[in-house]
Amino acid sequence: MDPTHVEILTHNFERLTKDLDPSCVYPSLIQDKIITIDEKETIESKGNRAERASALISTITRKGPMAFAAFKKALKSTYPHLHDLLSATDAVSKGENEKSLLNEVPE
């Protein structure tokens, strides 16, 4: 996963773990081959919902470059407010990266 996307998930970690029930996004993440059934079962073995959400986010951050987009897609129908939160943070992050790149361009 892109370090910027890891930072976005870290920045929004409290909100994600407060609101997210991972069982709602497993089917999409499994279908998109972001997590395996074994990983889902490991996550489900965690204590409460917040701990499961934390474990899911931790697992996703160790996945490939498509994991962030797949996670946002999984959130879109069930948790549109979390999808929008991650999308807005991603847009701000991209804007800051573009500004940084522009500042590095030699005159």
XYZ file of N, CA and C in Angstrom:
321
model
N 0.845 -1.182 0.000
C 0.000 0.000 0.000
C 0.889 1.244 0.000
N 0.455 2.218 -0.727
C 1.157 3.487 -0.801
C 1.263 4.101 0.604
N 2.422 4.622 0.975
C 2.578 5.223 2.305
C 1.581 6.350 2.585
N 1.193 7.075 1.546
C 0.191 8.137 1.727
C -1.141 7.543 2.177
N -1.503 6.395 1.608
C -2.759 5.750 1.990
C -2.695 5.180 3.402
N -1.527 4.676 3.780
C -1.347 4.214 5.159
C -1.545 5.391 6.113
N -0.983 6.539 5.752
C -1.128 7.743 6.589
C -2.590 8.170 6.680
N -3.326 8.080 5.595
C -4.753 8.443 5.608
C -5.524 7.522 6.548
N -5.245 6.234 6.483
C -5.919 5.293 7.383
C -5.522 5.550 8.827
N -4.257 5.854 9.058
C -3.785 6.155 10.409
C -4.438 7.433 10.927
N -4.496 8.443 10.082
C -5.097 9.725 10.462
C -6.575 9.565 10.837
N -7.272 8.670 10.172
C -8.711 8.462 10.408
C -8.999 7.212 11.237
N -7.974 6.681 11.883
C -8.076 5.413 12.609
C -9.168 5.426 13.685
N -9.208 6.479 14.479
C -10.194 6.541 15.566
C -11.615 6.479 15.022
N -11.888 7.251 14.010
C -13.237 7.274 13.426
C -13.583 5.927 12.797
N -12.624 5.337 12.086
C -12.860 4.046 11.445
C -13.153 2.960 12.476
N -12.361 2.909 13.533
C -12.570 1.857 14.533
C -13.831 2.100 15.354
N -14.259 3.334 15.446
C -15.489 3.650 16.182
C -16.733 3.246 15.383
N -16.717 3.483 14.073
C -17.922 3.314 13.259
C -18.017 1.989 12.500
N -16.883 1.409 12.162
C -16.864 0.286 11.232
C -17.134 -1.062 11.893
N -18.071 -1.806 11.314
C -18.255 -3.220 11.642
C -17.634 -3.982 10.471
N -16.472 -4.594 10.697
C -15.762 -5.229 9.581
C -16.570 -6.267 8.819
N -17.509 -6.926 9.489
C -18.272 -7.970 8.801
C -19.034 -7.428 7.593
N -19.282 -6.140 7.564
C -19.997 -5.539 6.436
C -19.124 -5.372 5.194
N -17.818 -5.385 5.369
C -16.933 -5.162 4.221
C -16.144 -6.409 3.812
N -16.198 -7.469 4.617
C -15.468 -8.697 4.267
C -15.804 -9.216 2.870
N -17.084 -9.360 2.519
C -17.385 -9.957 1.207
C -16.700 -9.237 0.044
N -16.755 -7.933 0.058
C -16.132 -7.169 -1.019
C -14.616 -7.316 -1.003
N -14.014 -7.267 0.176
C -12.556 -7.373 0.275
C -12.060 -8.764 -0.095
N -12.839 -9.775 0.228
C -12.476 -11.142 -0.172
C -12.633 -11.305 -1.676
N -13.732 -10.807 -2.210
C -13.977 -10.904 -3.654
C -12.880 -10.194 -4.449
N -12.426 -9.046 -3.946
C -11.375 -8.291 -4.629
C -9.970 -8.810 -4.308
N -9.921 -9.912 -3.553
C -8.655 -10.560 -3.198
C -7.719 -9.655 -2.393
N -8.319 -8.829 -1.553
C -7.533 -7.974 -0.660
C -7.226 -8.732 0.631
N -8.223 -9.454 1.137
C -7.989 -10.316 2.293
C -8.429 -11.738 1.932
N -7.876 -12.681 2.667
C -8.252 -14.081 2.462
C -9.287 -14.490 3.510
N -9.884 -15.628 3.313
C -10.834 -16.144 4.301
C -10.111 -16.409 5.619
N -8.882 -16.904 5.552
C -8.101 -17.131 6.775
C -7.848 -15.820 7.522
N -7.530 -14.764 6.781
C -7.326 -13.455 7.427
C -8.622 -12.966 8.056
N -9.734 -13.153 7.363
C -11.040 -12.771 7.913
C -11.281 -13.505 9.234
N -11.016 -14.787 9.269
C -11.235 -15.578 10.483
C -10.316 -15.123 11.611
N -9.091 -14.769 11.287
C -8.161 -14.244 12.299
C -8.686 -12.931 12.867
N -9.152 -12.056 11.990
C -9.708 -10.768 12.428
C -10.930 -10.997 13.305
N -11.792 -11.915 12.888
C -13.019 -12.199 13.639
C -12.743 -12.775 15.020
N -11.563 -13.342 15.235
C -11.237 -13.920 16.538
C -10.904 -12.845 17.577
N -10.768 -11.618 17.138
C -10.468 -10.522 18.064
C -11.679 -10.240 18.935
N -11.442 -9.612 20.074
C -12.470 -9.386 21.087
C -13.726 -8.680 20.630
N -13.697 -7.375 20.597
C -14.912 -6.614 20.273
C -14.833 -6.020 18.870
N -15.882 -5.340 18.470
C -15.976 -4.788 17.118
C -14.840 -3.810 16.828
N -14.512 -2.947 17.771
C -13.437 -1.972 17.554
C -12.093 -2.676 17.353
N -11.845 -3.736 18.115
C -10.604 -4.497 17.951
C -10.562 -5.194 16.588
N -11.722 -5.680 16.137
C -11.787 -6.297 14.807
C -11.550 -5.258 13.717
N -12.114 -4.068 13.886
C -11.895 -2.990 12.910
C -10.416 -2.605 12.879
N -9.808 -2.525 14.038
C -8.382 -2.212 14.125
C -7.551 -3.276 13.411
N -7.870 -4.544 13.645
C -7.141 -5.645 13.005
C -7.330 -5.622 11.485
N -8.531 -5.292 11.035
C -8.779 -5.210 9.593
C -7.939 -4.098 8.971
N -7.926 -2.937 9.594
C -7.145 -1.810 9.066
C -5.664 -2.169 9.038
N -5.193 -2.779 10.094
C -3.792 -3.218 10.146
C -3.484 -4.197 9.017
N -4.380 -5.119 8.772
C -4.190 -6.101 7.699
C -4.173 -5.416 6.341
N -5.102 -4.506 6.118
C -5.200 -3.815 4.831
C -3.939 -3.002 4.539
N -3.357 -2.389 5.569
C -2.174 -1.551 5.331
C -0.966 -2.358 4.855
N -1.006 -3.658 5.056
C 0.100 -4.517 4.621
C -0.147 -5.115 3.230
N -1.208 -4.688 2.589
C -1.578 -5.248 1.282
C -1.035 -4.397 0.146
N -1.293 -4.823 -1.060
C -0.750 -4.185 -2.260
C -1.353 -2.833 -2.575
N -0.979 -2.303 -3.734
C -1.360 -0.947 -4.111
C -2.861 -0.744 -4.346
N -3.606 -1.810 -4.559
C -5.043 -1.666 -4.810
C -5.879 -1.753 -3.532
N -5.254 -2.015 -2.399
C -5.987 -2.246 -1.155
C -6.791 -1.029 -0.702
N -6.215 0.156 -0.816
C -6.913 1.355 -0.353
C -8.174 1.605 -1.179
N -8.043 1.529 -2.494
C -9.201 1.738 -3.375
C -10.266 0.670 -3.130
N -9.837 -0.571 -2.927
C -10.795 -1.650 -2.676
C -11.509 -1.449 -1.336
N -10.783 -0.972 -0.346
C -11.390 -0.699 0.960
C -12.415 0.425 0.840
N -12.059 1.490 0.139
C -13.024 2.587 -0.065
C -14.257 2.086 -0.807
N -14.055 1.245 -1.818
C -15.190 0.689 -2.567
C -16.080 -0.141 -1.648
N -15.469 -0.932 -0.775
C -16.231 -1.762 0.157
C -17.044 -0.909 1.131
N -16.530 0.257 1.470
C -17.225 1.154 2.403
C -18.371 1.916 1.745
N -18.300 2.100 0.450
C -19.198 3.030 -0.246
C -20.680 2.774 -0.002
N -21.135 1.538 -0.076
C -22.577 1.293 0.066
C -23.037 1.205 1.520
N -22.202 0.648 2.387
C -22.616 0.435 3.774
C -22.228 1.590 4.694
N -21.091 2.178 4.416
C -20.574 3.277 5.243
C -20.181 4.457 4.356
N -21.156 5.089 3.714
C -20.805 6.178 2.795
C -20.066 7.324 3.486
N -20.365 7.559 4.771
C -19.667 8.646 5.468
C -18.181 8.327 5.658
N -17.841 7.056 5.860
C -16.428 6.685 5.969
C -15.753 6.715 4.605
N -16.474 6.283 3.577
C -15.961 6.381 2.208
C -15.646 7.837 1.877
N -16.588 8.725 2.184
C -16.396 10.143 1.891
C -15.243 10.730 2.706
N -15.116 10.309 3.957
C -14.036 10.778 4.819
C -12.672 10.401 4.227
N -12.520 9.149 3.828
C -11.256 8.706 3.241
C -11.002 9.376 1.895
N -12.060 9.553 1.108
C -11.913 10.204 -0.197
C -11.487 11.654 -0.040
N -12.092 12.348 0.915
C -11.753 13.761 1.150
C -10.315 13.880 1.648
N -9.930 13.016 2.560
C -8.564 13.043 3.078
C -7.572 12.727 1.971
N -7.924 11.792 1.095
C -7.066 11.427 -0.032
C -6.911 12.613 -0.982
N -7.998 13.319 -1.242
C -7.944 14.472 -2.144
C -7.059 15.575 -1.564
N -7.185 15.822 -0.262
C -6.352 16.834 0.391
C -4.892 16.410 0.316
N -4.639 15.150 0.575
C -3.273 14.624 0.534
C -2.677 14.776 -0.862
N -3.447 14.462 -1.882
C -2.953 14.593 -3.260
C -2.655 16.052 -3.575
N -3.492 16.958 -3.091
C -3.256 18.384 -3.303
C -1.974 18.840 -2.639
N -1.714 18.357 -1.431
C -0.488 18.723 -0.733
C 0.734 18.158 -1.444
N 0.616 16.933 -1.960
C 1.735 16.334 -2.685
C 2.031 17.111 -3.963
N 0.987 17.570 -4.649
C 1.188 18.355 -5.862
C 1.863 19.680 -5.536
N 1.435 20.327 -4.431
C 2.064 21.583 -4.018
C 3.533 21.353 -3.696
N 3.814 20.267 -3.005
C 5.196 19.939 -2.648
C 6.032 19.746 -3.900
N 5.491 19.029 -4.875
C 6.211 18.807 -6.125
C 6.445 20.112 -6.867
N 5.469 21.007 -6.849
C 5.622 22.285 -7.523
C 6.703 23.120 -6.853
N 6.801 23.021 -5.531
C 7.824 23.775 -4.813
C 9.227 23.252 -5.101
N 9.325 21.983 -5.536
C 10.625 21.384 -5.814
C 11.076 21.613 -7.254
N 10.200 22.139 -8.103
C 10.553 22.384 -9.500
C 11.532 23.546 -9.563
N 12.714 23.334 -10.170
C 13.698 24.431 -10.275
C 13.196 25.524 -11.219
N 13.549 26.720 -10.898
C 13.139 27.866 -11.735
C 14.126 28.135 -12.827
